[in-house]
Short mmCIF file of C-alpha atoms in Angstrom, two decimals:
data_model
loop_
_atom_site.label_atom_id
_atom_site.label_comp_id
_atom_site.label_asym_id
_atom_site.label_seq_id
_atom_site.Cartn_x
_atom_site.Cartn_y
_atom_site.Cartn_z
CA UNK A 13 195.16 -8.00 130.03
CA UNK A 14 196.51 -11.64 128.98
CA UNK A 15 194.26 -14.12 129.31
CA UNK A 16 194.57 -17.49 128.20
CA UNK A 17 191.97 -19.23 126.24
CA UNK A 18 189.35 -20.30 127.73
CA UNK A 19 186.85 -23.00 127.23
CA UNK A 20 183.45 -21.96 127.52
CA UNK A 21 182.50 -25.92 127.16
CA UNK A 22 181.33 -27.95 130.49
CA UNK A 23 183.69 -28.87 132.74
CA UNK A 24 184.03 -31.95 134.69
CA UNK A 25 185.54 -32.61 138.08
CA UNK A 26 186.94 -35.02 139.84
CA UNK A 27 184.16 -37.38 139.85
CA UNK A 28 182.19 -36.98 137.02
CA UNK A 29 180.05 -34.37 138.36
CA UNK A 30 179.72 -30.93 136.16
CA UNK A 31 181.44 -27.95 137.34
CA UNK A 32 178.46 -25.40 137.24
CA UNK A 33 179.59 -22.12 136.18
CA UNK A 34 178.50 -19.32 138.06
CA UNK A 35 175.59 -17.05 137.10
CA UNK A 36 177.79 -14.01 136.04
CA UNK A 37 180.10 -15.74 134.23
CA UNK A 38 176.81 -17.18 132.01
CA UNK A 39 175.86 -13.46 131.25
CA UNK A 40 179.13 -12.33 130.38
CA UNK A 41 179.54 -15.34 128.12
CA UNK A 42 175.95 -14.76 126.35
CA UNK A 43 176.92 -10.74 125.83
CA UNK A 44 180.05 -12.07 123.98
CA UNK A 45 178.53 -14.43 121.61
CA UNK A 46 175.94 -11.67 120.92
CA UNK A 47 178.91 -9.23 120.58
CA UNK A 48 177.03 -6.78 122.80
CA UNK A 49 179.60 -4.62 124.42
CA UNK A 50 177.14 -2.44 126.10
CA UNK A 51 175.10 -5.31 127.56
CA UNK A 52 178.93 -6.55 128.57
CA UNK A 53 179.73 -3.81 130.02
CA UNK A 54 176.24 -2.98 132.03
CA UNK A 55 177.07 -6.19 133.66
CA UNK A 56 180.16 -5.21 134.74
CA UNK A 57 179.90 -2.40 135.89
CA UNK A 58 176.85 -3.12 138.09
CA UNK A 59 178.70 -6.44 139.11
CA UNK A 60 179.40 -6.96 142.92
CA UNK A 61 182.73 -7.21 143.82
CA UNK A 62 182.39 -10.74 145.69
CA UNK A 63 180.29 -12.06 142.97
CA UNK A 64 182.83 -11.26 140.78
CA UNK A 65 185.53 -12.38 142.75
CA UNK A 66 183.96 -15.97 143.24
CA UNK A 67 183.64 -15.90 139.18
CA UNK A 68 187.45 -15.53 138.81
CA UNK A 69 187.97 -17.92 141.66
CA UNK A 70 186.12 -20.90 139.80
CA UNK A 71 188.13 -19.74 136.21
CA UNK A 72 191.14 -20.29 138.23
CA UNK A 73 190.65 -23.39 140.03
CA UNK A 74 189.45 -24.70 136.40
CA UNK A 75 192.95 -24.18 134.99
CA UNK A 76 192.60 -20.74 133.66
CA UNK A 77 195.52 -18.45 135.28
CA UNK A 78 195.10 -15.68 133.02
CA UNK A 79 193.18 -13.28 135.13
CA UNK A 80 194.31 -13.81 138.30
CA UNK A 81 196.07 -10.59 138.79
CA UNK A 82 192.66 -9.07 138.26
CA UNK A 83 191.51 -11.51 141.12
CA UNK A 84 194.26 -10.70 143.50
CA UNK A 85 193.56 -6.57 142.74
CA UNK A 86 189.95 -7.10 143.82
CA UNK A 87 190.06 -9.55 146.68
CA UNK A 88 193.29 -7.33 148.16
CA UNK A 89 193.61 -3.58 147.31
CA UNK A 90 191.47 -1.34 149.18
CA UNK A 91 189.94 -0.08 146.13
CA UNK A 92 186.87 2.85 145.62
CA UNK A 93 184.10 1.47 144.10
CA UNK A 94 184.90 3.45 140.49
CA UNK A 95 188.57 1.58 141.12
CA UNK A 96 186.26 -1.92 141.52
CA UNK A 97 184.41 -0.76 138.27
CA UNK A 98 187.54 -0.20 136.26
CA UNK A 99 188.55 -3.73 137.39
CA UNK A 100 186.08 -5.55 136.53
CA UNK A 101 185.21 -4.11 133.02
CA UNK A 102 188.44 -4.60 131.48
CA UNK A 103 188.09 -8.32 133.43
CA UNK A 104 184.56 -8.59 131.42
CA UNK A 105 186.05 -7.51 128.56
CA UNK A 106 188.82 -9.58 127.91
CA UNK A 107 186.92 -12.22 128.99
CA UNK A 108 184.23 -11.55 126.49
CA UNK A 109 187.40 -11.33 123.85
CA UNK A 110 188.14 -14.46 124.52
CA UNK A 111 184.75 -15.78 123.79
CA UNK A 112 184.41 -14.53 120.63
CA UNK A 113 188.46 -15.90 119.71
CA UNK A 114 187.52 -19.25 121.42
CA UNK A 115 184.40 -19.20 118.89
CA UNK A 116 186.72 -17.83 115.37
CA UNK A 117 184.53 -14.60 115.82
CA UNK A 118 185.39 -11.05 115.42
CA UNK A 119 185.18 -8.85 118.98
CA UNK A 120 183.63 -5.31 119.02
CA UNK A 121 184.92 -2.84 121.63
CA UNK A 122 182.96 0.59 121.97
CA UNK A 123 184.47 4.18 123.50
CA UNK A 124 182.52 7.34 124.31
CA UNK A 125 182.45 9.46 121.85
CA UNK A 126 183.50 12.91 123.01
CA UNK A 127 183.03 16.06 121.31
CA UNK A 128 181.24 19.04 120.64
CA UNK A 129 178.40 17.18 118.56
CA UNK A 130 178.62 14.13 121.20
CA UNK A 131 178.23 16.72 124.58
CA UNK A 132 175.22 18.20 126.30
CA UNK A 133 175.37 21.00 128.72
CA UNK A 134 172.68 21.19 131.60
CA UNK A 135 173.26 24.54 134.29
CA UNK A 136 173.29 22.28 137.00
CA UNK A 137 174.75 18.73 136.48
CA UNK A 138 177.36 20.37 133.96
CA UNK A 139 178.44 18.41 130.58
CA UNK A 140 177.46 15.19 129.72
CA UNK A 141 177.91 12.73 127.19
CA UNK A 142 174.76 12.08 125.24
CA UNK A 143 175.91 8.23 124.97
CA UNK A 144 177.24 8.14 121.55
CA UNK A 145 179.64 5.67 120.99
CA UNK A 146 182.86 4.69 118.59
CA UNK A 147 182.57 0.90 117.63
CA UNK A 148 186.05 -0.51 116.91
CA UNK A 149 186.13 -4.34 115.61
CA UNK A 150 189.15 -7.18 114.73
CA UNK A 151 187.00 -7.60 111.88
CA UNK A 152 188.82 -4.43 110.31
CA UNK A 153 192.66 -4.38 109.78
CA UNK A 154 192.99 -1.13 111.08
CA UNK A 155 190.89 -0.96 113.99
CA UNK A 156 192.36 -4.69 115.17
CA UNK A 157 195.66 -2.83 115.43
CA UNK A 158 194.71 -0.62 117.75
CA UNK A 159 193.00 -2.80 119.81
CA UNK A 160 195.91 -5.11 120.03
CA UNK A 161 197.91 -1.66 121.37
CA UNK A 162 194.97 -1.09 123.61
CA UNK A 163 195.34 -4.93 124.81
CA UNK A 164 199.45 -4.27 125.93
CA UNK A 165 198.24 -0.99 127.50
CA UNK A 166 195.35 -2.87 129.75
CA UNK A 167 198.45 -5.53 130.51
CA UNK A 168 200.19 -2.76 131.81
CA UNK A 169 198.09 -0.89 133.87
CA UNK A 170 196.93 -4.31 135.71
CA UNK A 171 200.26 -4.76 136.44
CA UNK A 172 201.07 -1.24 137.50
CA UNK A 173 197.91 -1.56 140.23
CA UNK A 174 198.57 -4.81 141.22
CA UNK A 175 201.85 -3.69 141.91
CA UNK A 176 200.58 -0.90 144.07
CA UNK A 177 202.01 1.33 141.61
CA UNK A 178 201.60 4.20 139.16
CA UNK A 179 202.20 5.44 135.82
CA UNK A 180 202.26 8.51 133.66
CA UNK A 181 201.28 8.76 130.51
CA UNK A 182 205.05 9.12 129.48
CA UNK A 183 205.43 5.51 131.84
CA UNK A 184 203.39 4.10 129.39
CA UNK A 185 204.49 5.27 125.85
CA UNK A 186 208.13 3.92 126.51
CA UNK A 187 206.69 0.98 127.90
CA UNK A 188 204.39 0.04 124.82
CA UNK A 189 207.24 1.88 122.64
CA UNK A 190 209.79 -1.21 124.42
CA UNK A 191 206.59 -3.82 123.59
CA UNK A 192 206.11 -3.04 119.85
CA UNK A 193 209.91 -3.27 119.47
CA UNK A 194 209.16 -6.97 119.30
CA UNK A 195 206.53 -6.99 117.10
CA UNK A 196 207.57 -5.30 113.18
CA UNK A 197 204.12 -5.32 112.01
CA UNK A 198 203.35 -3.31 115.37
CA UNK A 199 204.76 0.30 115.71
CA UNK A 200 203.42 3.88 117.70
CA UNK A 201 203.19 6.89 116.09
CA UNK A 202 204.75 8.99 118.84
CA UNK A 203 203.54 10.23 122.08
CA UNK A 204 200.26 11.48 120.71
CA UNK A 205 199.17 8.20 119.89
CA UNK A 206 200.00 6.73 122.95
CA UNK A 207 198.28 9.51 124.47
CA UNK A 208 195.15 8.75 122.54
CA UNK A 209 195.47 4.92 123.47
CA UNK A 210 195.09 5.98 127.15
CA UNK A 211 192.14 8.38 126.32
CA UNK A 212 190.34 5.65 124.51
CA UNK A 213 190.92 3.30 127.44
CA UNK A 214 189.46 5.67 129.93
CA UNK A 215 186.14 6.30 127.25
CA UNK A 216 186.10 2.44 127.35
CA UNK A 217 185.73 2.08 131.41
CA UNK A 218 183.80 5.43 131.34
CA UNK A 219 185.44 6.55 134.47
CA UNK A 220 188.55 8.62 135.05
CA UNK A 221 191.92 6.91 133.95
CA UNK A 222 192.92 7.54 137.35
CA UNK A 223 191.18 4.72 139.09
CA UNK A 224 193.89 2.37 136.49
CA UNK A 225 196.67 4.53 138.63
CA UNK A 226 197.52 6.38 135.32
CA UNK A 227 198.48 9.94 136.87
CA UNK A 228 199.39 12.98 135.69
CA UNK A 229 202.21 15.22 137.12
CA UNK A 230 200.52 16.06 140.56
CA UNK A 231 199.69 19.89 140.81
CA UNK A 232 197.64 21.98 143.75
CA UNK A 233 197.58 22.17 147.75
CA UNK A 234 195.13 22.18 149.94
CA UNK A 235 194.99 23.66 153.75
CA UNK A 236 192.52 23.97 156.27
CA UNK A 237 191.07 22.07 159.28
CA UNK A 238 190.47 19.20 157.04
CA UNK A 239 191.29 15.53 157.66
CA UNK A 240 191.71 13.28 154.63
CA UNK A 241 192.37 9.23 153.89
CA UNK A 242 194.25 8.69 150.81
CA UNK A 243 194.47 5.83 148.59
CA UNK A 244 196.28 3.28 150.66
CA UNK A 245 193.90 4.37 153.99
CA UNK A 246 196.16 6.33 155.46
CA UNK A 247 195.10 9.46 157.53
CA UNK A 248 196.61 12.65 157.49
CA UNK A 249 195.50 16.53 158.04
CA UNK A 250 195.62 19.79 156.19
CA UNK A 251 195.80 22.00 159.80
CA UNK A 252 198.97 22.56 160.33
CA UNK A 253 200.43 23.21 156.72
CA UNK A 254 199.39 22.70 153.47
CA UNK A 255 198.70 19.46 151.22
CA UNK A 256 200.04 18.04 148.03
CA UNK A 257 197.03 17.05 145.93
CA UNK A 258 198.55 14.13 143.80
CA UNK A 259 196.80 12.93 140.90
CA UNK A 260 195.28 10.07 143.00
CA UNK A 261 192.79 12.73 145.09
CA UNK A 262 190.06 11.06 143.85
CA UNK A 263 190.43 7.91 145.17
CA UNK A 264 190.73 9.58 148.63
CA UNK A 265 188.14 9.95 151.22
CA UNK A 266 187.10 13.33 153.39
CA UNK A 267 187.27 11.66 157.07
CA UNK A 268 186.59 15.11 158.89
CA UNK A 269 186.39 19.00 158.92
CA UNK A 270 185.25 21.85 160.58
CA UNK A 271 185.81 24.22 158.21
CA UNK A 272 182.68 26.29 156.57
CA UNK A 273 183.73 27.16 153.56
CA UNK A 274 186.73 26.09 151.08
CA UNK A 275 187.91 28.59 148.33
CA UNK A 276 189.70 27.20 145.60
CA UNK A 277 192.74 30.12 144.20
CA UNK A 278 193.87 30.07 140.91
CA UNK A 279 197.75 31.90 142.15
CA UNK A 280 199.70 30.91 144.67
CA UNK A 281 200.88 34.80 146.05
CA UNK A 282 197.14 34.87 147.49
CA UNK A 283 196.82 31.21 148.62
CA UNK A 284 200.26 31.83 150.78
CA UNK A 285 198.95 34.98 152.17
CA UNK A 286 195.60 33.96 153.36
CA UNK A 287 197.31 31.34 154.80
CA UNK A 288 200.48 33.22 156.18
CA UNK A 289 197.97 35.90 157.13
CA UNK A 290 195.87 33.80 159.30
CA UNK A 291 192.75 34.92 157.14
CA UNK A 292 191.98 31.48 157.03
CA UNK A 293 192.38 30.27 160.21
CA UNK A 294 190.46 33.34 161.61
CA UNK A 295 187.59 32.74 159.27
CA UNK A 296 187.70 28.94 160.00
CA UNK A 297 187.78 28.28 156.40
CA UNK A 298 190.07 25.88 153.98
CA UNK A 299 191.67 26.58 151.09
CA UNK A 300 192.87 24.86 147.71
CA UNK A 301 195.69 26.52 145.58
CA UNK A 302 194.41 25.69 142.02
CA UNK A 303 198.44 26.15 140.34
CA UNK A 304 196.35 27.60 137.13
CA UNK A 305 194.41 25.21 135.12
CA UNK A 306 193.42 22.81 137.76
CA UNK A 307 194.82 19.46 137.30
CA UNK A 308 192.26 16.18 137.44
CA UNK A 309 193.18 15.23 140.85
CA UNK A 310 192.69 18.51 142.01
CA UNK A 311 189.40 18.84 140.21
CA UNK A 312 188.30 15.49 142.09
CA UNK A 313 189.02 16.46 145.63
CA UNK A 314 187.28 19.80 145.12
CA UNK A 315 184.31 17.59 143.96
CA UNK A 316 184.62 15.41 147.24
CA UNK A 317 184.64 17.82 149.31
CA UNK A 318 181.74 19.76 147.25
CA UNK A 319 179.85 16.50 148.05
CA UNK A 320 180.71 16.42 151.81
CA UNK A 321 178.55 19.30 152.20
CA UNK A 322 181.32 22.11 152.52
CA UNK A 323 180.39 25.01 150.37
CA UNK A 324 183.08 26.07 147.52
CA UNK A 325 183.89 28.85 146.22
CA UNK A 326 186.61 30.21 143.46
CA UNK A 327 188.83 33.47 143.07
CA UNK A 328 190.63 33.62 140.32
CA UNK A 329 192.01 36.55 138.32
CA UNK A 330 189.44 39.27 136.27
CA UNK A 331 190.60 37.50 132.88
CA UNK A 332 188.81 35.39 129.54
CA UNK A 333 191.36 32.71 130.86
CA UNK A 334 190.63 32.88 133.82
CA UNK A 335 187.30 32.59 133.77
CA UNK A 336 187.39 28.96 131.65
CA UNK A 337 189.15 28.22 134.85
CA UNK A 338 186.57 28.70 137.64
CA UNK A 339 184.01 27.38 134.86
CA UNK A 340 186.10 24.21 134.82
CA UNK A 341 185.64 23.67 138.48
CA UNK A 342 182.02 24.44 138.66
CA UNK A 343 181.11 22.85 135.60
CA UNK A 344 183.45 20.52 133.46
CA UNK A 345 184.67 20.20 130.38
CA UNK A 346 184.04 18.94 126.88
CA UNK A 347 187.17 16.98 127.10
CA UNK A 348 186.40 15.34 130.18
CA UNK A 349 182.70 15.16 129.55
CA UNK A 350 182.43 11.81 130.35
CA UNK A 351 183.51 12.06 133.49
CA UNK A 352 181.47 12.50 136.65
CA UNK A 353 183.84 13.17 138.96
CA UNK A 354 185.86 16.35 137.94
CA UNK A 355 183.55 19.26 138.48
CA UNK A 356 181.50 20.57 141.74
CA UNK A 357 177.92 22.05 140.28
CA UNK A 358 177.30 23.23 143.95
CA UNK A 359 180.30 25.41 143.84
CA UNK A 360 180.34 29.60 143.39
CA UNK A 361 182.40 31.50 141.23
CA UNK A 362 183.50 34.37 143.78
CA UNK A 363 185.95 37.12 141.62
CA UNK A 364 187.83 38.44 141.01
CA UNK A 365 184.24 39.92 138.66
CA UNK A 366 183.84 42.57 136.49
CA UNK A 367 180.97 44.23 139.77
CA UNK A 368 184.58 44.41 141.66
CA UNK A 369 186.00 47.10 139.20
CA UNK A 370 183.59 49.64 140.74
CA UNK A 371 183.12 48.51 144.02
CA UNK A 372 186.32 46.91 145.79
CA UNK A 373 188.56 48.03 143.33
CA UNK A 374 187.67 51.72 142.31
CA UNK A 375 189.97 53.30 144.13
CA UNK A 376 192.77 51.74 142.14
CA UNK A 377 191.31 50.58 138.90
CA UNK A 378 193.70 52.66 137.02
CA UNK A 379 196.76 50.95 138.37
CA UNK A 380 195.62 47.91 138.26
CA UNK A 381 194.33 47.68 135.15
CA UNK A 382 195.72 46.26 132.20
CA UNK A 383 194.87 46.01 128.15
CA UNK A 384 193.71 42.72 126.90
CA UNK A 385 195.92 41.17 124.46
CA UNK A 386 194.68 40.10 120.97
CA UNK A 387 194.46 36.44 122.22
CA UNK A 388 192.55 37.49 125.30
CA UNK A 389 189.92 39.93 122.93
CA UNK A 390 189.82 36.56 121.09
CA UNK A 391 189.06 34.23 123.72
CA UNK A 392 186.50 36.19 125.38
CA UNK A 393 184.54 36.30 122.34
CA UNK A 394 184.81 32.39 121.70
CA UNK A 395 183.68 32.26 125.15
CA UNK A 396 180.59 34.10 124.35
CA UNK A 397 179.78 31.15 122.29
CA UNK A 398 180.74 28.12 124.70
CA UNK A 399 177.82 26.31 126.13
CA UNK A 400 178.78 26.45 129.51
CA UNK A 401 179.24 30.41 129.27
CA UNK A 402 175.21 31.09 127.98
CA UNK A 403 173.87 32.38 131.51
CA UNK A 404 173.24 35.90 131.41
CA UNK A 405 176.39 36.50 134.08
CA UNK A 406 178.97 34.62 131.99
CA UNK A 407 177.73 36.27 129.07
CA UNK A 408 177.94 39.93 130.66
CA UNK A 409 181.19 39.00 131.93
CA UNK A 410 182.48 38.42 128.82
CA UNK A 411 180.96 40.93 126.99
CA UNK A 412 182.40 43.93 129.62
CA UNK A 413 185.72 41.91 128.62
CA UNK A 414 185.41 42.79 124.76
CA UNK A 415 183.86 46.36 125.53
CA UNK A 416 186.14 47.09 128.21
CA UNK A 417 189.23 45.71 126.62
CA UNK A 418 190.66 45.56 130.00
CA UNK A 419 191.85 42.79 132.58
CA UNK A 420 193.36 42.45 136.04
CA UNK A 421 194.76 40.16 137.92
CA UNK A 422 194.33 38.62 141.66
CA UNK A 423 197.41 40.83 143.09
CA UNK A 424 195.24 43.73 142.17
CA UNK A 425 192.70 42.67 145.73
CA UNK A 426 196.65 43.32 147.64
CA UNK A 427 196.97 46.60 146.17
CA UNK A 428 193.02 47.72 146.86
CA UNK A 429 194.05 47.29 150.53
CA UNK A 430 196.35 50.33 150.12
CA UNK A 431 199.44 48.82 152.22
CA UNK A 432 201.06 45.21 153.20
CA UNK A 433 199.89 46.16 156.84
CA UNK A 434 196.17 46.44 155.50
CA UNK A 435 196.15 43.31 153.71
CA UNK A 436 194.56 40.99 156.27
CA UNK A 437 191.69 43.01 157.22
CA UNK A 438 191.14 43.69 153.37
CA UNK A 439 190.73 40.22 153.04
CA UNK A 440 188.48 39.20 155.50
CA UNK A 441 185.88 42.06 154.63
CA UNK A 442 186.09 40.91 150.95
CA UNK A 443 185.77 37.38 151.46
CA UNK A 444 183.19 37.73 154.33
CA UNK A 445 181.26 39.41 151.45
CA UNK A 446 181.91 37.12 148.84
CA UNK A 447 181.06 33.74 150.91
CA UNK A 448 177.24 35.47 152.30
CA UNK A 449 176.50 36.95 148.48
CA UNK A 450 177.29 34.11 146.30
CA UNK A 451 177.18 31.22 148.75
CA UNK A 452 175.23 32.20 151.81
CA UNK A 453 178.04 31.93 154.14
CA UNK A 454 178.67 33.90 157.13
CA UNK A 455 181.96 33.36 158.29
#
């Protein structure tokens, strides 16, 4: 974010009195010259947004126009609080920058770190940073680089939200490619560094890089008696037909529902038919088409909805794949272990299960079945290893996945139901099971 320089001297108005500055300004100043990001960034985040507002105000009617975008964003988007957060920590920050500049000092900036040494795994709340962080300073050559990349990228994304607008992360490697055209001793290594830019920036704010309006290619639906707000307060509802979930689901809010349960699918053919079907309207329950790997914004609406109260559950194919998949609803990831918002620890993991192979589907396990490939043997026994995969059912899953050396696939719960005409009622009776077994759900 650009700001100009500003003078953390006195000021004097219009006569002679001295311009007090405000409180959180005085804290954010005193963090700077100590070159305490953390303290920095504890008071921004736990800032309120009209304090902070009033803060910029007085910068700006001393002379210093530099952060009034930020202003503008805060006093007249209707922003979630993580969005008000996000704000007002790259605000802080730059504003602590300048401190340090105005003052000939070095500035520190610190990112999660985020790994598989840097991640703890708890049953219930998922994974979670342990708090480790990356220091990068001006005072090295290197790491001043990067943070003058990371400065154009903040420009941008301030721009892009105070535009009411959004980027992906391909928006914003041509644009800092187009910026570092003008500066030779400035160039980008590709996508992947651009890529990493954004990743740092979002382990900087410690909050998803969604709430900046950086998006990724939208992916999911979701359909049920479900009303929702999205990001610009508008109301719409899932009854009718199904939902695009963009990558901005997170910033949305649940307004009503009266569904009682919502089962996230990893493949479409079994989304459409319980829809198509009626299943779901007859069982007065909602449904989220997970398109695969779920993306982020699909992850975050599951977790709103998780924390409205409405139970979730997830079906997915009998696969080592698939099974990272339903683990990445219920519990996270190491990648986005830092973030609080992208997995529902309430939810259930439903089936397809390897208990299904003699129950629901032993009539046509032999059809249905099919060998595990040599990069499916080898997932399922890195899974057996994952931290998130330790319970004793992950762990027997996974282990009747190397013994078994077979898979199958959600289609298979079509063909168990012996004929198209027998579908619906197939259906029903499974997932009337499911819901009371693993969720406690009568439907």
């Amino acid at each position: 974010m650009a700001v100009k320089k500003v003078d953390t001297k006195p000021q004097r108005k219009p006569g002679g009195k001295t311009a007090v500055r405000m409180r959180l300004y005085d804290e954010i100043e005193a963090a700077a010259m100590a070159d305490d990001f953390e303290g920095l960034y504890d008071i921004a985040s736990s800032a309120k947004r009209a304090d902070f507002i009033k803060m910029l105000d007085r910068l700006e009617e001393e002379g210093h126009s530099g952060m009034t975008l930020a202003r503008n964003i805060l006093r007249d988007r209707r922003l979630t609080r993580d969005q008000e957060q996000a704000i007002m920590i790259l605000s802080a920050s730059c504003l602590g920058s300048m401190v340090r500049v105005e003052n000939a000092l070095p500035y520190t900036f610190k990112a999660l770190k985020v790994d598989r040494s840097s991640v703890e795994y708890d049953d219930v709340e998922g994974y979670n940073v342990t708090g480790d962080t990356v220091a990068m300073s001006t005072a090295n050559i290197d790491q001043a680089a990067t943070i003058a990349k990371l400065q154009f990228l903040v420009n941008h994304v301030i721009e892009t939200v105070a535009a009411n607008s959004v980027s992906t992360k391909r928006d914003c490697y041509y644009m800092l490619k187009n910026q570092f055209q003008k500066y030779p001793w400035m160039d980008l290594n590709g996508q992947g560094e651009s890529d990493r830019l954004i990743d740092t920036l979002e382990r900087i704010i410690r909050m998803q890089r969604e709430n900046l309006n950086i998006i990724a290619d939208p992916r999911g639906l979701i359909y049920g008696d479900i009303t929702l707000v999205d990001e610009e307060g508008k109301e719409f509802s899932c009854k009718e037909r199904e939902q695009g979930i963009t990558g901005l689901a997170g910033q949305w809010e649940v307004k009503s529902h009266k569904v009682k349960a919502i089962i996230a699918i990893e493949k479409t053919g079994v989304f459409m038919d319980l829809k198509k079907l009626k299943v779901a309207d007859e069982l007065n329950i909602g449904l989220i088409h997970l398109g695969g790997q779920p993306a982020r914004g699909c992850r975050a609406l599951i977790k709103l909805l998780s924390e409205k109260g409405i139970p979730i559950g997830v079906l997915t194919d009998l696969s080592p794949w698939s099974g990272m998949i339903a683990k990445s609803v219920l519990s996270g990831s190491i990648a986005a272990a830092h973030l609080s918002g992208l997995h529902a620890s309430k939810a259930a993991f439903l089936g397809i299960e390897s208990a299904d192979v003699d129950s629901w589907l032993r009539e046509v396990w032999k059809s249905v079945q099919e060998p595990l490939s040599a990069n499916d043997t080898t997932r399922a026994q890195n899974n057996l290893s994952l931290p998130y995969m330790q319970d004793d059912y992950w762990k027997g899953e996974n282990t009747w996945f190397v013994k078994s050396g077979m898979k199958t696939e959600l289609e298979a719960l079509g063909t168990a139901a012996g004929s198209p005409l027998k579908k619906k009622e197939f259906y029903k009776k499974y997932l009337r099971a499911k819901l009371k077994e693993k969720l406690k759900v009568k439907v």
